[in-house]
């Protein structure tokens, strides 16, 4: 394996991004927040309820900023040197790559096929790779598309490797016309031919999408007849086996399609359940020590992704055996997610500098042994199992109880735990065992989803699994190469984004209230204190909707009620400096990553909208779940294939070029409840501003000194600006317009609010 000679340059380096100036800014903002709180406390008995509400909201914001300051204190990331790998490592380890898909309508099969192709074509010996796609939709169309894609892979993979193609998802690659300068005759011919074949594949998939009935008549699709997505037996198909492969550039890695058994009365645990089935089937067939997991829309955008991750796992250093997973940031090929990109960059690097990044569900390489439940103390320094751990884990009875009673599965677990190389076996020999571990009762009374594999009990299976790993003392590593390692789709601002945000916020709250909660484990597990704070920051997203909502309403209430929200006189300077500094700081964060001022403003706006309109609903969701009244569900996010995309540049420039259409920045609406709070916020603030300008506050019950003034009016204007998409939506038609029913409901609530405030 890795050459341990310390005189050789390292495979990777940890880079610290500690910045004393930024620390000072963080602390100054914190200081200003605390001064504001102090000011409020000192004047508490001269003021009314508004003062108390404002104080409570600001206490929450101060607590969040305290968490942010702790998280960002010592940012770090890894830089890897994949070009050094070959001279240092003579026998690269195998990697099993997992793709999950669940719905052929919300997740177009051609998108999944592109993700598959990008993985099959990565720069890594093909005999060391296997790709497994789990289809929770049990869709013959998805299977057909992937099968066709695997045929095309025999042209695509050698083409990519021969010409060192940069972007290995064909739908991206072929949007770039053939450049006259780079085209030798041979290359042009190969390019044209490969493009033609890809177009054929796309057409076949498209035709099948229109009418897939003929699939039922083909033998290979028999397993799909009379199935429903939530009612069918296990299907395992070895679509392509790289028999006797030696890692030649023309070889295509193994590709296996799987769909676990589903029955209406069994819990199937959504993506986490699918991941655990992937772990079992791959354990039986290839049992690679490392596992890559991507969502079906997240294609590999950088051909060296696997090699880069291996640089981290294989670097011989004191801590090399402590790294449980390597997480790449989630990047997107549309510009709907700038704010997520910035959040990942700054907070991501902050967390990476503590115990390591949080597992984000996609673009992550896991070590199989850690997923089998090992703790950091179970290993010796050289990475072998300690004798105590060997006794604890390797007893057959224990293994069956934990991993289920498939003999083959138990054998593969023992081999994985002992890091024994996988004997080359024909994949088809394991079809029966794979069927067995796919039964919906297989996990019954085992540790799957409890202490082994991807953890259940939350729809945010990623964060839930992540805290489980860090609580057992493992570290993780963050690498953020340029161009981005993986790129995926993000729903545009609108109903799908709201649904996704609600699911995230609810899932995170589920972890806050389950036994993995950082509130319980902060002092007693092997997780570092600041890492617990980082989890606390993420898990409390949903709760932040309440102070945010109140704070959006307070300026309007104060204008109507004629009471003061903000300090008077020189003390107003605290608020002005605070808002100014925060704006400049966040603007700098955006601009230093190459984003525009407009993108910063849109992100600030989207943050307010998602908090008050979407995260808010996670609170009733979690209350109903905790009371046992309802369960949370995982509704798959709708993904669309971008209509027009240009260039195969890199990073942010690439993302900005790729705006699917001119309307991409526009917010979409429908009749769902998500849009009621936002419309209501805009209406009450407009009513307060209008009332203020016509002297409505003279009607107020409250008169005299200490009333509302310019500061409150500015606060209201700022809120309206942040909810600008809603203001525009009131005058637009179609999907960009707020439905009349929502406006009427919001107007009714706004009237009640005004009457209450006056
Ligand atoms: O029953 C299910 C539901 C979902 N999925 C797959 O899970 C993945 C993530 O689902 P998606 O709807 O795309 O969720 P997103 O909100 O887009 O994904 C983010 O949030 C999820 C957790 O909420 C993480 O698991 C993801 O990795 C992360 O990208 C997709 O590949 C789905 O096909 C399944 O396999 N089975």
PDB file of N, CA and C in Angstrom, residues 531-606:
ATOM      1  N   UNK A 531     -17.209  20.808  18.109  1.00  0.00           N
ATOM      2  CA  UNK A 531     -17.908  20.053  17.071  1.00  0.00           C
ATOM      3  C   UNK A 531     -19.383  19.908  17.458  1.00  0.00           C
ATOM      4  N   UNK A 532     -19.637  19.694  18.743  1.00  0.00           N
ATOM      5  CA  UNK A 532     -21.033  19.624  19.211  1.00  0.00           C
ATOM      6  C   UNK A 532     -21.734  20.950  18.952  1.00  0.00           C
ATOM      7  N   UNK A 533     -21.009  22.048  19.158  1.00  0.00           N
ATOM      8  CA  UNK A 533     -21.630  23.359  18.903  1.00  0.00           C
ATOM      9  C   UNK A 533     -21.969  23.510  17.424  1.00  0.00           C
ATOM     10  N   UNK A 534     -21.086  22.980  16.575  1.00  0.00           N
ATOM     11  CA  UNK A 534     -21.351  23.061  15.136  1.00  0.00           C
ATOM     12  C   UNK A 534     -22.636  22.294  14.802  1.00  0.00           C
ATOM     13  N   UNK A 535     -22.776  21.111  15.392  1.00  0.00           N
ATOM     14  CA  UNK A 535     -24.018  20.351  15.150  1.00  0.00           C
ATOM     15  C   UNK A 535     -25.229  21.102  15.704  1.00  0.00           C
ATOM     16  N   UNK A 536     -25.037  21.716  16.874  1.00  0.00           N
ATOM     17  CA  UNK A 536     -26.142  22.454  17.482  1.00  0.00           C
ATOM     18  C   UNK A 536     -26.595  23.579  16.553  1.00  0.00           C
ATOM     19  N   UNK A 537     -25.629  24.242  15.943  1.00  0.00           N
ATOM     20  CA  UNK A 537     -25.935  25.330  15.003  1.00  0.00           C
ATOM     21  C   UNK A 537     -26.823  24.805  13.865  1.00  0.00           C
ATOM     22  N   UNK A 538     -26.447  23.651  13.316  1.00  0.00           N
ATOM     23  CA  UNK A 538     -27.191  23.102  12.170  1.00  0.00           C
ATOM     24  C   UNK A 538     -28.556  22.560  12.613  1.00  0.00           C
ATOM     25  N   UNK A 539     -28.561  21.835  13.721  1.00  0.00           N
ATOM     26  CA  UNK A 539     -29.808  21.172  14.121  1.00  0.00           C
ATOM     27  C   UNK A 539     -30.904  22.151  14.546  1.00  0.00           C
ATOM     28  N   UNK A 540     -30.510  23.378  14.914  1.00  0.00           N
ATOM     29  CA  UNK A 540     -31.529  24.321  15.397  1.00  0.00           C
ATOM     30  C   UNK A 540     -32.044  25.259  14.302  1.00  0.00           C
ATOM     31  N   UNK A 541     -31.712  24.969  13.045  1.00  0.00           N
ATOM     32  CA  UNK A 541     -32.198  25.815  11.954  1.00  0.00           C
ATOM     33  C   UNK A 541     -33.702  26.081  12.072  1.00  0.00           C
ATOM     34  N   UNK A 542     -34.468  25.019  12.246  1.00  0.00           N
ATOM     35  CA  UNK A 542     -35.935  25.146  12.270  1.00  0.00           C
ATOM     36  C   UNK A 542     -36.394  26.109  13.354  1.00  0.00           C
ATOM     37  N   UNK A 543     -35.754  26.046  14.535  1.00  0.00           N
ATOM     38  CA  UNK A 543     -36.192  26.878  15.656  1.00  0.00           C
ATOM     39  C   UNK A 543     -35.946  28.362  15.381  1.00  0.00           C
ATOM     40  N   UNK A 544     -34.992  28.634  14.499  1.00  0.00           N
ATOM     41  CA  UNK A 544     -34.662  30.031  14.224  1.00  0.00           C
ATOM     42  C   UNK A 544     -35.790  30.756  13.497  1.00  0.00           C
ATOM     43  N   UNK A 545     -36.732  29.986  12.955  1.00  0.00           N
ATOM     44  CA  UNK A 545     -37.828  30.629  12.225  1.00  0.00           C
ATOM     45  C   UNK A 545     -38.652  31.529  13.149  1.00  0.00           C
ATOM     46  N   UNK A 546     -38.737  31.175  14.431  1.00  0.00           N
ATOM     47  CA  UNK A 546     -39.626  31.953  15.315  1.00  0.00           C
ATOM     48  C   UNK A 546     -39.067  33.356  15.563  1.00  0.00           C
ATOM     49  N   UNK A 547     -37.822  33.507  16.066  1.00  0.00           N
ATOM     50  CA  UNK A 547     -37.335  34.890  16.224  1.00  0.00           C
ATOM     51  C   UNK A 547     -37.260  35.648  14.904  1.00  0.00           C
ATOM     52  N   UNK A 548     -36.947  34.948  13.818  1.00  0.00           N
ATOM     53  CA  UNK A 548     -36.862  35.659  12.520  1.00  0.00           C
ATOM     54  C   UNK A 548     -38.231  36.207  12.129  1.00  0.00           C
ATOM     55  N   UNK A 549     -39.273  35.378  12.328  1.00  0.00           N
ATOM     56  CA  UNK A 549     -40.624  35.814  11.975  1.00  0.00           C
ATOM     57  C   UNK A 549     -41.019  37.023  12.823  1.00  0.00           C
ATOM     58  N   UNK A 550     -40.786  36.917  14.126  1.00  0.00           N
ATOM     59  CA  UNK A 550     -41.143  38.032  15.007  1.00  0.00           C
ATOM     60  C   UNK A 550     -40.384  39.298  14.619  1.00  0.00           C
ATOM     61  N   UNK A 551     -39.115  39.128  14.297  1.00  0.00           N
ATOM     62  CA  UNK A 551     -38.302  40.305  14.002  1.00  0.00           C
ATOM     63  C   UNK A 551     -38.739  40.984  12.698  1.00  0.00           C
ATOM     64  N   UNK A 552     -39.294  40.196  11.792  1.00  0.00           N
ATOM     65  CA  UNK A 552     -39.807  40.790  10.545  1.00  0.00           C
ATOM     66  C   UNK A 552     -41.095  41.558  10.798  1.00  0.00           C
ATOM     67  N   UNK A 553     -41.800  41.186  11.877  1.00  0.00           N
ATOM     68  CA  UNK A 553     -43.082  41.849  12.159  1.00  0.00           C
ATOM     69  C   UNK A 553     -42.940  43.016  13.130  1.00  0.00           C
ATOM     70  N   UNK A 554     -41.877  42.996  13.931  1.00  0.00           N
ATOM     71  CA  UNK A 554     -41.753  44.019  14.969  1.00  0.00           C
ATOM     72  C   UNK A 554     -41.717  45.461  14.441  1.00  0.00           C
ATOM     73  N   UNK A 555     -40.948  45.780  13.377  1.00  0.00           N
ATOM     74  CA  UNK A 555     -40.938  47.180  12.926  1.00  0.00           C
ATOM     75  C   UNK A 555     -42.337  47.678  12.569  1.00  0.00           C
ATOM     76  N   UNK A 556     -43.106  46.821  11.862  1.00  0.00           N
ATOM     77  CA  UNK A 556     -44.447  47.258  11.457  1.00  0.00           C
ATOM     78  C   UNK A 556     -45.339  47.425  12.692  1.00  0.00           C
ATOM     79  N   UNK A 557     -45.213  46.503  13.625  1.00  0.00           N
ATOM     80  CA  UNK A 557     -46.033  46.599  14.837  1.00  0.00           C
ATOM     81  C   UNK A 557     -45.724  47.909  15.567  1.00  0.00           C
ATOM     82  N   UNK A 558     -44.425  48.234  15.660  1.00  0.00           N
ATOM     83  CA  UNK A 558     -44.023  49.438  16.386  1.00  0.00           C
ATOM     84  C   UNK A 558     -44.494  50.700  15.675  1.00  0.00           C
ATOM     85  N   UNK A 559     -44.447  50.679  14.341  1.00  0.00           N
ATOM     86  CA  UNK A 559     -44.928  51.855  13.603  1.00  0.00           C
ATOM     87  C   UNK A 559     -46.416  52.074  13.858  1.00  0.00           C
ATOM     88  N   UNK A 560     -47.158  50.952  13.840  1.00  0.00           N
ATOM     89  CA  UNK A 560     -48.610  51.063  14.034  1.00  0.00           C
ATOM     90  C   UNK A 560     -48.943  51.431  15.481  1.00  0.00           C
ATOM     91  N   UNK A 561     -48.203  50.839  16.383  1.00  0.00           N
ATOM     92  CA  UNK A 561     -48.497  51.013  17.812  1.00  0.00           C
ATOM     93  C   UNK A 561     -47.827  52.258  18.385  1.00  0.00           C
ATOM     94  N   UNK A 562     -46.986  52.856  17.537  1.00  0.00           N
ATOM     95  CA  UNK A 562     -46.208  54.024  17.943  1.00  0.00           C
ATOM     96  C   UNK A 562     -45.338  53.736  19.179  1.00  0.00           C
ATOM     97  N   UNK A 563     -44.598  52.641  19.108  1.00  0.00           N
ATOM     98  CA  UNK A 563     -43.658  52.372  20.200  1.00  0.00           C
ATOM     99  C   UNK A 563     -42.264  52.143  19.618  1.00  0.00           C
ATOM    100  N   UNK A 564     -41.269  52.297  20.477  1.00  0.00           N
ATOM    101  CA  UNK A 564     -39.884  52.217  19.989  1.00  0.00           C
ATOM    102  C   UNK A 564     -39.410  50.774  19.947  1.00  0.00           C
ATOM    103  N   UNK A 565     -38.788  50.426  18.834  1.00  0.00           N
ATOM    104  CA  UNK A 565     -38.182  49.089  18.748  1.00  0.00           C
ATOM    105  C   UNK A 565     -36.673  49.198  18.976  1.00  0.00           C
ATOM    106  N   UNK A 566     -36.100  50.259  18.440  1.00  0.00           N
ATOM    107  CA  UNK A 566     -34.644  50.386  18.488  1.00  0.00           C
ATOM    108  C   UNK A 566     -34.235  51.446  19.503  1.00  0.00           C
ATOM    109  N   UNK A 567     -32.972  51.375  19.964  1.00  0.00           N
ATOM    110  CA  UNK A 567     -32.495  52.377  20.924  1.00  0.00           C
ATOM    111  C   UNK A 567     -32.578  53.788  20.337  1.00  0.00           C
ATOM    112  N   UNK A 568     -32.612  54.757  21.217  1.00  0.00           N
ATOM    113  CA  UNK A 568     -32.682  56.165  20.763  1.00  0.00           C
ATOM    114  C   UNK A 568     -31.317  56.845  20.930  1.00  0.00           C
ATOM    115  N   UNK A 569     -31.159  57.978  20.280  1.00  0.00           N
ATOM    116  CA  UNK A 569     -29.967  58.802  20.452  1.00  0.00           C
ATOM    117  C   UNK A 569     -28.699  58.085  20.023  1.00  0.00           C
ATOM    118  N   UNK A 570     -27.646  58.289  20.816  1.00  0.00           N
ATOM    119  CA  UNK A 570     -26.358  57.709  20.405  1.00  0.00           C
ATOM    120  C   UNK A 570     -26.402  56.178  20.402  1.00  0.00           C
ATOM    121  N   UNK A 571     -27.281  55.620  21.230  1.00  0.00           N
ATOM    122  CA  UNK A 571     -27.339  54.141  21.304  1.00  0.00           C
ATOM    123  C   UNK A 571     -27.854  53.505  20.013  1.00  0.00           C
ATOM    124  N   UNK A 572     -28.530  54.339  19.204  1.00  0.00           N
ATOM    125  CA  UNK A 572     -28.971  53.823  17.901  1.00  0.00           C
ATOM    126  C   UNK A 572     -27.757  53.376  17.083  1.00  0.00           C
ATOM    127  N   UNK A 573     -26.623  54.004  17.401  1.00  0.00           N
ATOM    128  CA  UNK A 573     -25.364  53.652  16.725  1.00  0.00           C
ATOM    129  C   UNK A 573     -25.046  52.161  16.828  1.00  0.00           C
ATOM    130  N   UNK A 574     -25.460  51.529  17.935  1.00  0.00           N
ATOM    131  CA  UNK A 574     -25.168  50.085  18.092  1.00  0.00           C
ATOM    132  C   UNK A 574     -25.816  49.305  16.951  1.00  0.00           C
ATOM    133  N   UNK A 575     -27.121  49.605  16.751  1.00  0.00           N
ATOM    134  CA  UNK A 575     -27.865  48.883  15.708  1.00  0.00           C
ATOM    135  C   UNK A 575     -27.298  49.194  14.326  1.00  0.00           C
ATOM    136  N   UNK A 576     -27.053  50.497  14.087  1.00  0.00           N
ATOM    137  CA  UNK A 576     -26.580  50.889  12.756  1.00  0.00           C
ATOM    138  C   UNK A 576     -25.234  50.219  12.456  1.00  0.00           C
ATOM    139  N   UNK A 577     -24.330  50.242  13.445  1.00  0.00           N
ATOM    140  CA  UNK A 577     -23.016  49.612  13.213  1.00  0.00           C
ATOM    141  C   UNK A 577     -23.179  48.105  13.019  1.00  0.00           C
ATOM    142  N   UNK A 578     -24.054  47.531  13.822  1.00  0.00           N
ATOM    143  CA  UNK A 578     -24.264  46.079  13.751  1.00  0.00           C
ATOM    144  C   UNK A 578     -24.754  45.659  12.363  1.00  0.00           C
ATOM    145  N   UNK A 579     -25.805  46.344  11.899  1.00  0.00           N
ATOM    146  CA  UNK A 579     -26.364  45.999  10.585  1.00  0.00           C
ATOM    147  C   UNK A 579     -25.319  46.267   9.496  1.00  0.00           C
ATOM    148  N   UNK A 580     -24.661  47.425   9.600  1.00  0.00           N
ATOM    149  CA  UNK A 580     -23.653  47.790   8.591  1.00  0.00           C
ATOM    150  C   UNK A 580     -22.531  46.767   8.547  1.00  0.00           C
ATOM    151  N   UNK A 581     -22.017  46.411   9.714  1.00  0.00           N
ATOM    152  CA  UNK A 581     -20.888  45.465   9.738  1.00  0.00           C
ATOM    153  C   UNK A 581     -21.299  44.096   9.202  1.00  0.00           C
ATOM    154  N   UNK A 582     -22.487  43.677   9.608  1.00  0.00           N
ATOM    155  CA  UNK A 582     -22.950  42.363   9.158  1.00  0.00           C
ATOM    156  C   UNK A 582     -23.099  42.326   7.647  1.00  0.00           C
ATOM    157  N   UNK A 583     -23.666  43.441   7.100  1.00  0.00           N
ATOM    158  CA  UNK A 583     -23.845  43.495   5.644  1.00  0.00           C
ATOM    159  C   UNK A 583     -22.482  43.450   4.944  1.00  0.00           C
ATOM    160  N   UNK A 584     -21.568  44.273   5.413  1.00  0.00           N
ATOM    161  CA  UNK A 584     -20.260  44.328   4.750  1.00  0.00           C
ATOM    162  C   UNK A 584     -19.530  42.993   4.861  1.00  0.00           C
ATOM    163  N   UNK A 585     -19.657  42.378   6.017  1.00  0.00           N
ATOM    164  CA  UNK A 585     -18.967  41.104   6.267  1.00  0.00           C
ATOM    165  C   UNK A 585     -19.507  40.006   5.341  1.00  0.00           C
ATOM    166  N   UNK A 586     -20.843  39.897   5.292  1.00  0.00           N
ATOM    167  CA  UNK A 586     -21.419  38.853   4.441  1.00  0.00           C
ATOM    168  C   UNK A 586     -21.172  39.165   2.957  1.00  0.00           C
ATOM    169  N   UNK A 587     -21.207  40.477   2.630  1.00  0.00           N
ATOM    170  CA  UNK A 587     -20.937  40.868   1.249  1.00  0.00           C
ATOM    171  C   UNK A 587     -19.503  40.479   0.873  1.00  0.00           C
ATOM    172  N   UNK A 588     -18.593  40.717   1.778  1.00  0.00           N
ATOM    173  CA  UNK A 588     -17.189  40.343   1.520  1.00  0.00           C
ATOM    174  C   UNK A 588     -17.082  38.823   1.301  1.00  0.00           C
ATOM    175  N   UNK A 589     -17.804  38.050   2.136  1.00  0.00           N
ATOM    176  CA  UNK A 589     -17.750  36.585   1.988  1.00  0.00           C
ATOM    177  C   UNK A 589     -18.186  36.176   0.581  1.00  0.00           C
ATOM    178  N   UNK A 590     -19.246  36.818   0.101  1.00  0.00           N
ATOM    179  CA  UNK A 590     -19.749  36.480  -1.235  1.00  0.00           C
ATOM    180  C   UNK A 590     -18.764  36.889  -2.314  1.00  0.00           C
ATOM    181  N   UNK A 591     -18.296  38.154  -2.190  1.00  0.00           N
ATOM    182  CA  UNK A 591     -17.457  38.679  -3.270  1.00  0.00           C
ATOM    183  C   UNK A 591     -16.103  37.981  -3.309  1.00  0.00           C
ATOM    184  N   UNK A 592     -15.612  37.548  -2.153  1.00  0.00           N
ATOM    185  CA  UNK A 592     -14.304  36.881  -2.168  1.00  0.00           C
ATOM    186  C   UNK A 592     -14.410  35.503  -2.841  1.00  0.00           C
ATOM    187  N   UNK A 593     -15.638  34.981  -2.971  1.00  0.00           N
ATOM    188  CA  UNK A 593     -15.781  33.713  -3.708  1.00  0.00           C
ATOM    189  C   UNK A 593     -16.179  33.972  -5.164  1.00  0.00           C
ATOM    190  N   UNK A 594     -16.177  35.241  -5.542  1.00  0.00           N
ATOM    191  CA  UNK A 594     -16.444  35.584  -6.943  1.00  0.00           C
ATOM    192  C   UNK A 594     -17.905  35.846  -7.247  1.00  0.00           C
ATOM    193  N   UNK A 595     -18.763  35.930  -6.235  1.00  0.00           N
ATOM    194  CA  UNK A 595     -20.179  36.199  -6.509  1.00  0.00           C
ATOM    195  C   UNK A 595     -20.427  37.712  -6.551  1.00  0.00           C
ATOM    196  N   UNK A 596     -21.539  38.083  -7.191  1.00  0.00           N
ATOM    197  CA  UNK A 596     -21.825  39.512  -7.372  1.00  0.00           C
ATOM    198  C   UNK A 596     -22.603  40.078  -6.178  1.00  0.00           C
ATOM    199  N   UNK A 597     -22.726  41.406  -6.159  1.00  0.00           N
ATOM    200  CA  UNK A 597     -23.490  42.069  -5.097  1.00  0.00           C
ATOM    201  C   UNK A 597     -24.959  41.610  -5.184  1.00  0.00           C
ATOM    202  N   UNK A 598     -25.412  41.470  -6.429  1.00  0.00           N
ATOM    203  CA  UNK A 598     -26.809  41.058  -6.605  1.00  0.00           C
ATOM    204  C   UNK A 598     -27.043  39.659  -6.023  1.00  0.00           C
ATOM    205  N   UNK A 599     -26.080  38.791  -6.283  1.00  0.00           N
ATOM    206  CA  UNK A 599     -26.219  37.432  -5.769  1.00  0.00           C
ATOM    207  C   UNK A 599     -26.229  37.441  -4.239  1.00  0.00           C
ATOM    208  N   UNK A 600     -25.430  38.338  -3.644  1.00  0.00           N
ATOM    209  CA  UNK A 600     -25.423  38.482  -2.180  1.00  0.00           C
ATOM    210  C   UNK A 600     -26.810  38.910  -1.692  1.00  0.00           C
ATOM    211  N   UNK A 601     -27.382  39.911  -2.385  1.00  0.00           N
ATOM    212  CA  UNK A 601     -28.674  40.422  -1.934  1.00  0.00           C
ATOM    213  C   UNK A 601     -29.761  39.340  -2.079  1.00  0.00           C
ATOM    214  N   UNK A 602     -29.728  38.638  -3.227  1.00  0.00           N
ATOM    215  CA  UNK A 602     -30.728  37.582  -3.451  1.00  0.00           C
ATOM    216  C   UNK A 602     -30.605  36.519  -2.354  1.00  0.00           C
ATOM    217  N   UNK A 603     -29.381  36.206  -1.970  1.00  0.00           N
ATOM    218  CA  UNK A 603     -29.175  35.190  -0.946  1.00  0.00           C
ATOM    219  C   UNK A 603     -29.677  35.650   0.417  1.00  0.00           C
ATOM    220  N   UNK A 604     -29.432  36.930   0.736  1.00  0.00           N
ATOM    221  CA  UNK A 604     -29.936  37.447   2.015  1.00  0.00           C
ATOM    222  C   UNK A 604     -31.460  37.353   2.026  1.00  0.00           C
ATOM    223  N   UNK A 605     -32.031  37.672   0.865  1.00  0.00           N
ATOM    224  CA  UNK A 605     -33.481  37.632   0.750  1.00  0.00           C
ATOM    225  C   UNK A 605     -33.987  36.191   0.879  1.00  0.00           C
ATOM    226  N   UNK A 606     -33.317  35.268   0.145  1.00  0.00           N
ATOM    227  CA  UNK A 606     -33.775  33.871   0.179  1.00  0.00           C
ATOM    228  C   UNK A 606     -33.629  33.287   1.586  1.00  0.00           C
TER     229      UNK A 606
END
